[in-house]
Coordinates of C-alpha atoms in Angstrom, one line a residue:
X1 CA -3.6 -36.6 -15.2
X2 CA -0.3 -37.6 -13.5
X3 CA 3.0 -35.6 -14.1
X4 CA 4.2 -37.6 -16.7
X5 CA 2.2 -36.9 -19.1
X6 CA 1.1 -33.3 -17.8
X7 CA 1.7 -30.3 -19.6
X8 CA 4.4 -27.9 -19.4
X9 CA 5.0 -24.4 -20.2
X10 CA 7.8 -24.1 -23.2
X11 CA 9.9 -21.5 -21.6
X12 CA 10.5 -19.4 -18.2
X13 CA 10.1 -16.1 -20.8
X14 CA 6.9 -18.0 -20.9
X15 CA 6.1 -18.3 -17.3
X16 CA 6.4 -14.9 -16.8
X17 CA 4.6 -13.0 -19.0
X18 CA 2.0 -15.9 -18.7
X19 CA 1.8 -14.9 -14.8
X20 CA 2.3 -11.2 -15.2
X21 CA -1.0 -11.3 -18.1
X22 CA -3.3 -13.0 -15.3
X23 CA -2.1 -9.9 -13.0
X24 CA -2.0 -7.6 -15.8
X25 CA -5.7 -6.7 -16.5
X26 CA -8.3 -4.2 -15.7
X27 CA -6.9 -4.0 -12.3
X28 CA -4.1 -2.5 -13.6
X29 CA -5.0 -0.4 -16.7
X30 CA -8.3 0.6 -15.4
X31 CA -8.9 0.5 -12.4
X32 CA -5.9 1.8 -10.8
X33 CA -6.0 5.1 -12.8
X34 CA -9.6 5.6 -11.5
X35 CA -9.1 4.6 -7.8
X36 CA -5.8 6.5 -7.7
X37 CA -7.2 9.6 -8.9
X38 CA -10.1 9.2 -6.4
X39 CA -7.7 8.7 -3.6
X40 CA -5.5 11.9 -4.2
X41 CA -2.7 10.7 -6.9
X42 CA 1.1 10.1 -5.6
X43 CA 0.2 9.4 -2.1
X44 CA -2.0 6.4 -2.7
X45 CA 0.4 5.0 -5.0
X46 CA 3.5 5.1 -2.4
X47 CA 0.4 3.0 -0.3
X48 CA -0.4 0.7 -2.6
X49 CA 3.1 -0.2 -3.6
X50 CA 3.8 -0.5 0.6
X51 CA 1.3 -3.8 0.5
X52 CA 2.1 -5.2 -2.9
X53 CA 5.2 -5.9 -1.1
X54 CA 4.1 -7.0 2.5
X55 CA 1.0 -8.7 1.8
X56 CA 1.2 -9.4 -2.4
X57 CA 4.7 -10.7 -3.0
X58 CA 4.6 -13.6 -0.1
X59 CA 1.0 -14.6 -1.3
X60 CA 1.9 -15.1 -4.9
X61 CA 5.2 -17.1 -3.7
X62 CA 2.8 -19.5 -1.4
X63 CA 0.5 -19.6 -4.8
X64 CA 3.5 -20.5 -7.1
X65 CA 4.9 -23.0 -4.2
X66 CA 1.8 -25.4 -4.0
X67 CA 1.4 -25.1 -7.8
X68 CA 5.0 -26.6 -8.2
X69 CA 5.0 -28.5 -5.7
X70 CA 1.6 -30.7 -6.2
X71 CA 1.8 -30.3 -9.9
X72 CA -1.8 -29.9 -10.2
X73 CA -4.2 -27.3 -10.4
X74 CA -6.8 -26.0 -7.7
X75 CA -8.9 -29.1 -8.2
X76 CA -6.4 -31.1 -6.3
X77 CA -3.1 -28.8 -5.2
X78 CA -4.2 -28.9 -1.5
X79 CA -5.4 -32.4 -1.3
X80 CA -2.1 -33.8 -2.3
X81 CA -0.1 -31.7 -0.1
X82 CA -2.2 -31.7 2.9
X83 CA -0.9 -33.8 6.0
X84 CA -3.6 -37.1 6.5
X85 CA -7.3 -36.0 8.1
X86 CA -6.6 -32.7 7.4
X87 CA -9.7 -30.9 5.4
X88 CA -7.7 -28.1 3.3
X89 CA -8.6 -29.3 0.2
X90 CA -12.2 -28.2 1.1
X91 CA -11.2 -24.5 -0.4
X92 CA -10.6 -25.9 -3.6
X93 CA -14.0 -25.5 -4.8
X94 CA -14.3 -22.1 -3.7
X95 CA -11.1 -20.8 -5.6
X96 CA -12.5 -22.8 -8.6
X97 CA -15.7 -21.2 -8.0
X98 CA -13.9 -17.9 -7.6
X99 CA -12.3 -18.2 -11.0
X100 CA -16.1 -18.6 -12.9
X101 CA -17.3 -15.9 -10.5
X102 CA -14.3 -13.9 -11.9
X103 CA -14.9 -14.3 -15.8
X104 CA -18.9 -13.9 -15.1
X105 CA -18.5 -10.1 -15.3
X106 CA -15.0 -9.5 -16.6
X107 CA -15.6 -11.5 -19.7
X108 CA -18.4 -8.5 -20.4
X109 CA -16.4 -5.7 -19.1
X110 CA -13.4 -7.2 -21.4
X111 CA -15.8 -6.7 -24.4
X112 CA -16.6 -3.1 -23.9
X113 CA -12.4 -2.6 -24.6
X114 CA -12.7 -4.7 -27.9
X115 CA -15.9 -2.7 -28.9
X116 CA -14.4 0.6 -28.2
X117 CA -11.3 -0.1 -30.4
X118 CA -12.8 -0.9 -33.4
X119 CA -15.7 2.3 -32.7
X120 CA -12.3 4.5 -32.2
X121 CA -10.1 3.1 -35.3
X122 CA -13.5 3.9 -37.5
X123 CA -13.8 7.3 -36.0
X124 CA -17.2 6.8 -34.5
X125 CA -15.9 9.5 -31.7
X126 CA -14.5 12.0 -34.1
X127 CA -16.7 15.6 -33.3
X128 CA -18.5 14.2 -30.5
X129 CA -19.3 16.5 -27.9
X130 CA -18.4 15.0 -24.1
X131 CA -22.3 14.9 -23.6
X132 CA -22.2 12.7 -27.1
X133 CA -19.7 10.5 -25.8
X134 CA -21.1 10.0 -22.3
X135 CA -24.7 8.7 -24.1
X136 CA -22.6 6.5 -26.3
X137 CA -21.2 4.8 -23.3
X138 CA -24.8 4.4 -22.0
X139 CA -26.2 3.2 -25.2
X140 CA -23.4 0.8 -25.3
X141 CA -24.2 -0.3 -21.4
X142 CA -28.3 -0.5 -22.3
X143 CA -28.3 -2.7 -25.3
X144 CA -28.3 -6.2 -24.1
X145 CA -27.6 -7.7 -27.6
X146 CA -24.0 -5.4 -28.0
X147 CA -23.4 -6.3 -25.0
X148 CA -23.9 -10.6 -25.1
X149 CA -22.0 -10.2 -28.5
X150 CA -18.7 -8.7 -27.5
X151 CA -18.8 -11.1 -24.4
X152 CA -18.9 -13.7 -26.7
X153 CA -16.4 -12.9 -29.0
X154 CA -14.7 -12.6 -26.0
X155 CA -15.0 -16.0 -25.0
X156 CA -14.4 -17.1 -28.3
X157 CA -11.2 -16.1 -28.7
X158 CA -10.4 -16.9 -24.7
X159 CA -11.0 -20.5 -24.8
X160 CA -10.5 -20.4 -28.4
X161 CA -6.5 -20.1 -27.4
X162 CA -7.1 -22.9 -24.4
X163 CA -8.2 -25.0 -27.2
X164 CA -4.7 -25.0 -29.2
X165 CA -2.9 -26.0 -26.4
X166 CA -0.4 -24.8 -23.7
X167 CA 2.4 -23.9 -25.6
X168 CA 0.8 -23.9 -29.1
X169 CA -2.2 -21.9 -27.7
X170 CA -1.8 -19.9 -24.0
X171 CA 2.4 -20.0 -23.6
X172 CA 2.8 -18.6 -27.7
X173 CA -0.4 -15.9 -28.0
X174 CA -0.2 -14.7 -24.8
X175 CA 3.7 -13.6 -25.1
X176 CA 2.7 -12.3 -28.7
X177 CA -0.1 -10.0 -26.4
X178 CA 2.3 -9.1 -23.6
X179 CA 5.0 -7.9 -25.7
X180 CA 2.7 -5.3 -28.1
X181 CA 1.0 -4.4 -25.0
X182 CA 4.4 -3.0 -23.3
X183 CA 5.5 -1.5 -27.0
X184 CA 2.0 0.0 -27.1
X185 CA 2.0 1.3 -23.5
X186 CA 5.5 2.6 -23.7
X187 CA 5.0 4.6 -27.1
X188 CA 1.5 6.4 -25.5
X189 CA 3.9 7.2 -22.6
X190 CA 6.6 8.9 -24.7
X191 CA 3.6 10.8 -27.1
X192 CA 1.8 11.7 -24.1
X193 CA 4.8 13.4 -22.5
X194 CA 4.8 15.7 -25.6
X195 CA 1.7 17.6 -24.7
X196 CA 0.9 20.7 -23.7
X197 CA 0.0 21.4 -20.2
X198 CA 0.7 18.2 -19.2
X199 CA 2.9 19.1 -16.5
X200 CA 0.1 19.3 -13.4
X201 CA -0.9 15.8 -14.4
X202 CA 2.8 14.3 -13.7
X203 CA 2.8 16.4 -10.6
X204 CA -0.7 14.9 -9.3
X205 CA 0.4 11.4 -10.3
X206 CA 4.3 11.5 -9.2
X207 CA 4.3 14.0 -6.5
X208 CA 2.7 13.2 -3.2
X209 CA 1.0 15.2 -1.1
X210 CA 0.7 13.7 2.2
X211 CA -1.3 16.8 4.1
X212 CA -4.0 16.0 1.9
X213 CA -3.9 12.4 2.7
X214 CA -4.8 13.1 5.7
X215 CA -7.2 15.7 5.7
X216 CA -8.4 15.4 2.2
X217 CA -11.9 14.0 1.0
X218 CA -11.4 10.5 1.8
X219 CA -9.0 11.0 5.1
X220 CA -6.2 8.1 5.7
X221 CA -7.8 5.2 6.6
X222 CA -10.5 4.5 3.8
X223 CA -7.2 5.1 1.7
X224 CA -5.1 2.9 3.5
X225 CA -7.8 0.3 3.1
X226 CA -8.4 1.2 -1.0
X227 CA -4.3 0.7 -1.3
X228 CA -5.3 -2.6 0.3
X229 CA -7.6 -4.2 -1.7
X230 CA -6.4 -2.8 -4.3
X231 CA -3.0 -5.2 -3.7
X232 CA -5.2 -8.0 -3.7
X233 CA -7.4 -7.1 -6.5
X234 CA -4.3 -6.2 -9.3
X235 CA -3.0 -10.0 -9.0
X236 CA -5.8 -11.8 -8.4
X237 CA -4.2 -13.5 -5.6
X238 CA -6.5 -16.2 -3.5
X239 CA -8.3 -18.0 -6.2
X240 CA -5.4 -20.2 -7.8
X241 CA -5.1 -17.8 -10.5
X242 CA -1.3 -17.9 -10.1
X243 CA -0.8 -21.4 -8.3
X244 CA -1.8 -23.1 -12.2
X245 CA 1.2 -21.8 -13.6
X246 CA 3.3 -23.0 -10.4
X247 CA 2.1 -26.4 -11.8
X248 CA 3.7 -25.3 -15.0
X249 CA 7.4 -24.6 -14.8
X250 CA 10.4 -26.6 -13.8
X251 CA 12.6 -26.2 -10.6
X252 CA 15.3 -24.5 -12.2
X253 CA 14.5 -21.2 -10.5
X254 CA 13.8 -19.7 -7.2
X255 CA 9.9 -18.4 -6.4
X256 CA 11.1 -15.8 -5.3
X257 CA 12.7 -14.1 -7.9
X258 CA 10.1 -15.6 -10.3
X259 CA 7.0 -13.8 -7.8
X260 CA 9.2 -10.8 -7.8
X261 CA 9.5 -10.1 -11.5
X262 CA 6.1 -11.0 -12.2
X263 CA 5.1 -7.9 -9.4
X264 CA 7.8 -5.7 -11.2
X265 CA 6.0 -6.1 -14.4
X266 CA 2.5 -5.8 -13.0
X267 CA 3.3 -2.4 -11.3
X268 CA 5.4 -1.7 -14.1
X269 CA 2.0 -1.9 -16.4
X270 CA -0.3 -0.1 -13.4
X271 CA 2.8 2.6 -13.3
X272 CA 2.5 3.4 -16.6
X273 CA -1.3 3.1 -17.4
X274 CA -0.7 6.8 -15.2
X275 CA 1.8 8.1 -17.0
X276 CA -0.6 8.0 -20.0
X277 CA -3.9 8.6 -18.2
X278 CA -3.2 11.5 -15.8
X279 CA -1.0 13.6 -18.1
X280 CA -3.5 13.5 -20.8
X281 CA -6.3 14.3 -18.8
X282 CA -4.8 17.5 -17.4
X283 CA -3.3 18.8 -20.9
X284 CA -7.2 18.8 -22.7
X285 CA -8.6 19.9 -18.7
X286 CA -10.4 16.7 -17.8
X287 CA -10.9 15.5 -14.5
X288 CA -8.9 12.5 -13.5
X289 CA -11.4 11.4 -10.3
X290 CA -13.8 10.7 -12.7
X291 CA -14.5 6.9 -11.4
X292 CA -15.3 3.7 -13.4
X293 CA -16.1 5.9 -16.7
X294 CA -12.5 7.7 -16.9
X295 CA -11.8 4.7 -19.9
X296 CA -14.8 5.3 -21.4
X297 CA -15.7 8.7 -21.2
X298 CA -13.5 10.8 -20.3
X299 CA -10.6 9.4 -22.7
X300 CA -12.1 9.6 -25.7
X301 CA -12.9 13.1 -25.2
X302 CA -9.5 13.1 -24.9
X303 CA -8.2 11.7 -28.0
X304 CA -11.0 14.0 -29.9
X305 CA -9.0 17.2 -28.9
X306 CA -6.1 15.6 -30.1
X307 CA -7.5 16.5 -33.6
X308 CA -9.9 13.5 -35.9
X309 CA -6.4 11.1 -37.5
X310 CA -4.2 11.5 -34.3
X311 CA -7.1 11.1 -31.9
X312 CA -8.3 8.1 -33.5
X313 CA -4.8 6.5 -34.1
X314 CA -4.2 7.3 -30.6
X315 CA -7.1 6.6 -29.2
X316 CA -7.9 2.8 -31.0
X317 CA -3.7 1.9 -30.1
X318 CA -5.2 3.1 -25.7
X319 CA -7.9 0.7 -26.4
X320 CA -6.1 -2.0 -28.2
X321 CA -3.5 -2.2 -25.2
X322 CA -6.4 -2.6 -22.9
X323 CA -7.9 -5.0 -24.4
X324 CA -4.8 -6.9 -24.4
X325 CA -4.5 -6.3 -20.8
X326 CA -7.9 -7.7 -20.1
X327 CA -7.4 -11.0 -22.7
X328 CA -4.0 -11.6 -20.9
X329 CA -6.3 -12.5 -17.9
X330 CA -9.3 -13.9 -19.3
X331 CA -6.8 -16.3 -21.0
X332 CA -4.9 -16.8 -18.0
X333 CA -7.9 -17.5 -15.9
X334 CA -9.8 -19.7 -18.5
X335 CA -6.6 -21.9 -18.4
X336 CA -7.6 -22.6 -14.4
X337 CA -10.6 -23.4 -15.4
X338 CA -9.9 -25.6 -18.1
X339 CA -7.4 -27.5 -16.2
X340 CA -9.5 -28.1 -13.2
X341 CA -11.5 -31.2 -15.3
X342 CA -8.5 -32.2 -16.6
X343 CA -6.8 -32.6 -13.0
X344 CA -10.3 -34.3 -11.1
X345 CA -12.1 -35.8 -13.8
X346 CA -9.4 -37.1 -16.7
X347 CA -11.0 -35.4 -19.4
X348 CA -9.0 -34.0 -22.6
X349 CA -8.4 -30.5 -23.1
X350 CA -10.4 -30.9 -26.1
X351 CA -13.4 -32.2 -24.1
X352 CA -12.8 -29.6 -20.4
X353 CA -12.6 -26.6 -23.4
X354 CA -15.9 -27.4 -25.2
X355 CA -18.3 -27.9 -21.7
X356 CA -16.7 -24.9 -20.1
X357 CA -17.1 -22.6 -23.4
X358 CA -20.7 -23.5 -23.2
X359 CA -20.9 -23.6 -19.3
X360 CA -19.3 -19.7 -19.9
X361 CA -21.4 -18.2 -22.4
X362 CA -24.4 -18.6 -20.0
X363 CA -22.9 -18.0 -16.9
X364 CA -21.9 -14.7 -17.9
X365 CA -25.3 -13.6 -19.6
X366 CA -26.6 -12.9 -16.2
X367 CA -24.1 -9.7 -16.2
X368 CA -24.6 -8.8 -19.4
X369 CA -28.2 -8.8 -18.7
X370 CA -28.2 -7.3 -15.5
X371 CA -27.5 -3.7 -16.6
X372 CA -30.2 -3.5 -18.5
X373 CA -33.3 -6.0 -19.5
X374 CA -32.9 -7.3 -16.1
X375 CA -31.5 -3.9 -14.0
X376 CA -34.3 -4.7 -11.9
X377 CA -33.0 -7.5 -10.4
X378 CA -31.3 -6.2 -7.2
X379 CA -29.3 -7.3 -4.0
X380 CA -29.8 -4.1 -1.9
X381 CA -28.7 -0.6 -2.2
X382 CA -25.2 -1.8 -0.9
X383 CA -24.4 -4.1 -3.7
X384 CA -26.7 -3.5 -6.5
X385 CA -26.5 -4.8 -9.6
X386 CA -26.1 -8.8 -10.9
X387 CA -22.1 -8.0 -12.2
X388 CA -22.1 -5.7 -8.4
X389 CA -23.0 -9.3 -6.7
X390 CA -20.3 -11.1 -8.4
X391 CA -17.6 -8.7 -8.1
X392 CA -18.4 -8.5 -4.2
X393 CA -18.2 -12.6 -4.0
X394 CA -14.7 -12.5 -5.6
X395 CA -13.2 -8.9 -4.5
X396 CA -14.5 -8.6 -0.8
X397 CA -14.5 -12.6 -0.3
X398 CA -12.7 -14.9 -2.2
X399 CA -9.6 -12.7 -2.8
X400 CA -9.1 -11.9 0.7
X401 CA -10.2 -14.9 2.5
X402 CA -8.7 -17.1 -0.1
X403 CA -5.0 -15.5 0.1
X404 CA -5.5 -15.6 4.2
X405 CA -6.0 -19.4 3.3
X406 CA -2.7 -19.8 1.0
X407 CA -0.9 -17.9 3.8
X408 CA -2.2 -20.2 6.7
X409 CA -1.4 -23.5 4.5
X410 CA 2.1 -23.0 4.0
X411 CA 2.9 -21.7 7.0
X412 CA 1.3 -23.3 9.9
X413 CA 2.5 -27.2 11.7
X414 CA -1.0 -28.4 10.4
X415 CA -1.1 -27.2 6.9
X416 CA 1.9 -27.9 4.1
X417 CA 4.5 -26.2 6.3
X418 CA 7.0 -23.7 7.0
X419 CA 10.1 -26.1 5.9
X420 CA 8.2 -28.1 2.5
X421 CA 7.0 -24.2 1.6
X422 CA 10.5 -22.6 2.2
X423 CA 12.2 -25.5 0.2
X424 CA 9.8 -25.5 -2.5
X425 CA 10.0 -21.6 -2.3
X426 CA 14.3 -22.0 -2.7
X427 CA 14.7 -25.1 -5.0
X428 CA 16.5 -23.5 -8.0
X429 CA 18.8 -20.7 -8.6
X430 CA 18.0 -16.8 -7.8
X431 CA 16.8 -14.7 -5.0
X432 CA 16.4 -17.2 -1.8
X433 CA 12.5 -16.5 0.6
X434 CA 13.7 -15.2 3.9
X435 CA 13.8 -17.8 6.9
X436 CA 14.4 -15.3 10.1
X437 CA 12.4 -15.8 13.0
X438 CA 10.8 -12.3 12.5
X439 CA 9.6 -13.3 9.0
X440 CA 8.1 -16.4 10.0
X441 CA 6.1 -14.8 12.8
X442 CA 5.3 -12.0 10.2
X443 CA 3.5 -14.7 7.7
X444 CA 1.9 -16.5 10.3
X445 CA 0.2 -14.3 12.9
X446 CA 0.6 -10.6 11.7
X447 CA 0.2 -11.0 7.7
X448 CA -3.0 -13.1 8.8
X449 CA -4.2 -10.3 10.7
X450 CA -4.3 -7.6 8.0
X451 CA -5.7 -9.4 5.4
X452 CA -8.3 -10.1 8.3
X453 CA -8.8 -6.6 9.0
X454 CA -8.6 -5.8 5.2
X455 CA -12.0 -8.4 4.9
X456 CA -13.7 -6.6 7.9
X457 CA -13.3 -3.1 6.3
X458 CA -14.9 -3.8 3.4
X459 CA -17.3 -5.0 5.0
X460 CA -17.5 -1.6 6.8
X461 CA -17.2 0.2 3.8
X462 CA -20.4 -1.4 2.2
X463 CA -22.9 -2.0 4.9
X464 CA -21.6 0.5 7.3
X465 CA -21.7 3.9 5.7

């Protein structure tokens, strides 16, 4: 599919709330609460905000860069920009494979969001005691048939938007989904605030305690590392996630600026999925450490004390804005996959839509599958579980390695460049990508280096303990 007759994305409003859904996701509204309660609150988050700067923001601009540049998706970005002989372009099957690796489990986690609105908006919850609700998570886990549903509608209505088109479809629904997700967010933020006792929680969140950093639970380094990956993780930098929307836009505006708003409203999101979470948990005395299940148990015992019609109003509007926040990505990273047919092979939308909607649907059975009828099937008491396997093939793997990859390609003599990256990176108006020396040796030799060392911990972390 050559340029002229490529798709474009209607508006840069469009661009960015298109970018900022692919970030936005579970990273953000689920995952950060947990892993920042784990790793001692305020603290973490200064961390974590410390690398989505050094090691984020200058990944994303290399993604964006050989997305405009090439004009074409993962399938071919690096093969067209690649000096002669050079064997780049060998990644690109990897990121593509890291997008399906991706939507393998998350389009089943996604589902458990979509399932717990409509349970909360019907009141399932309403007089449940927190032993109640913990089974009902359970039941919902160990029922393979709940579980293959809600992934499919999941997919459904993913590919279902692919299927109407860039603008009509992705660029239109997705800025309809960003937009109620930051009114929803923001008005949970405000009632929250309201609550008794909520105090401690804003303290735990805002205020940091770095003596307990250091000698707390987890010490410094395992959360230096967790602030870390959890950079990488929140913008699903590596895979080319991000570069199919470079492909997208015009050249009217810098990358920079574009890479820094995008950030701004992804931490914006993860900033205030806290001020929601946290405060709430310490006015009805729940813990906040409480791992993977804080969404789906400890909340809704949440919204119960809030009495049976608030709690459930409150409650179904927390679960609608997640799910939001994880079919802002699924959307996003279906588009990637969509495209990459479209870009190698010539087919139609129509055509790269229906094979991967099929291809999806069993891919992601596995997953669903795996935690229960087939929770026997194990890799080892390191990984685990089928959807543990996949998440360790994208999060400890692909992420890392691939963003090392993105990094060494526009910045070294025998990739892209420095010069084609920094002009790509300038062409338009706004905030210009630093050229100083000190920079330059940053990206190429020391950014390399922590993403390196970022790969090798969690290694560490999951054979070595």
């Amino acid at each position: 599919m050559g340029e002229q007759n490529r798709e474009f994305l209607g508006s840069r409003l469009g661009f960015l709330l298109l970018s900022a859904g692919c970030a936005i996701g579970l990273g953000n509204v689920w995952r950060f609460p947990y892993i920042t309660g784990k790793y001692g609150g305020a603290a973490f988050v200064l961390i974590y905000l410390f690398f989505l700067v050094i090691l984020g923001l200058p990944v994303m601009i290399c993604e964006f860069a050989v997305g405009r540049a090439s004009r074409k998706s993962m399938a071919a970005a690096f093969e067209k920009l690649e000096p002669a002989g050079t064997k780049w372009h060998w990644y690109n099957g990897f990121a593509v494979a890291g997008n399906y690796l991706l939507m393998m489990f998350y389009t089943v986690v996604s589902g458990w969001f979509l399932k717990y609105f409509f349970e909360m908006i019907s009141g399932k919850f309403v007089g449940m005691t927190p032993d109640q609700v913990g089974a009902a998570f359970d039941a919902t886990v160990g029922n393979p048939y709940t579980l293959l549903a809600w992934m499919a509608v999941v997919i459904v209505l993913g590919f279902g938007v692919c299927f109407l088109g860039l603008q009509k479809g992705v660029e239109r629904i997705t800025k309809f989904m960003m937009s109620a997700l930051f009114v929803i967010m923001i008005g949970l933020a405000i009632y929250v605030a309201f609550l008794p006792n909520s105090k401690s929680g804003y303290a735990f969140y805002l205020k940091p305690d770095f003596k307990a950093l250091v000698s707390g639970e987890h010490g410094l380094w395992d959360t230096i590392y967790a602030a870390m990956g959890q950079a990488f993780f929140t913008l699903s930098l590596g895979i080319g996630s991000m570069e199919i929307f470079g492909s997208y836009i015009d050249k009217k505006h810098s990358l920079t600026g574009e890479a820094l708003r995008v950030i701004g409203l992804d931490t914006f999101v993860a900033i205030c999925a806290g001020l929601i979470i946290f405060p709430a948990c310490a006015a009805f005395g729940v813990e906040s450490s409480s791992g993977p299940g804080l969404a789906f148990v400890s909340l809704p015992n949440v919204f119960n004390e809030m009495g049976s019609v608030t709690g459930r109003i409150v409650g179904a509007f927390f679960f609608l804005f997640l799910s939001f926040a994880a079919l802002s990505t699924v959307i996003a990273v279906f588009e990637n996959i969509v495209a990459f047919p479209m870009d190698r092979f010539g087919w139609s939308r129509k055509k790269s839509v229906l094979i991967n909607f099929v291809a999806m649907l069993i891919l992601s059975t596995p997953a669903a599958l795996g935690m229960n009828v087939w929770s026997s099937v194990h890799f080892g008491s390191h990984i685990g579980s089928i959807d543990a396997l996949e998440d360790f093939l994208v999060s400890q793997n692909l992420l890392p390695l691939g963003s090392l990859i993105f990094l060494l390609f526009c910045t070294w003599k025998k990739g892209w460049g420095w010069k084609n990256f920094t002009e790509e990176a300038d062409t338009g108006t706004g905030i210009k990508f630093p050229h100083g020396k000190l920079i330059k040796f940053y990206l190429r030799f020391i950014a390399p280096l922590i993403i390196l060392i970022v790969f090798v911990a969690g290694y560490f972390d999951i054979f070595g303990k």
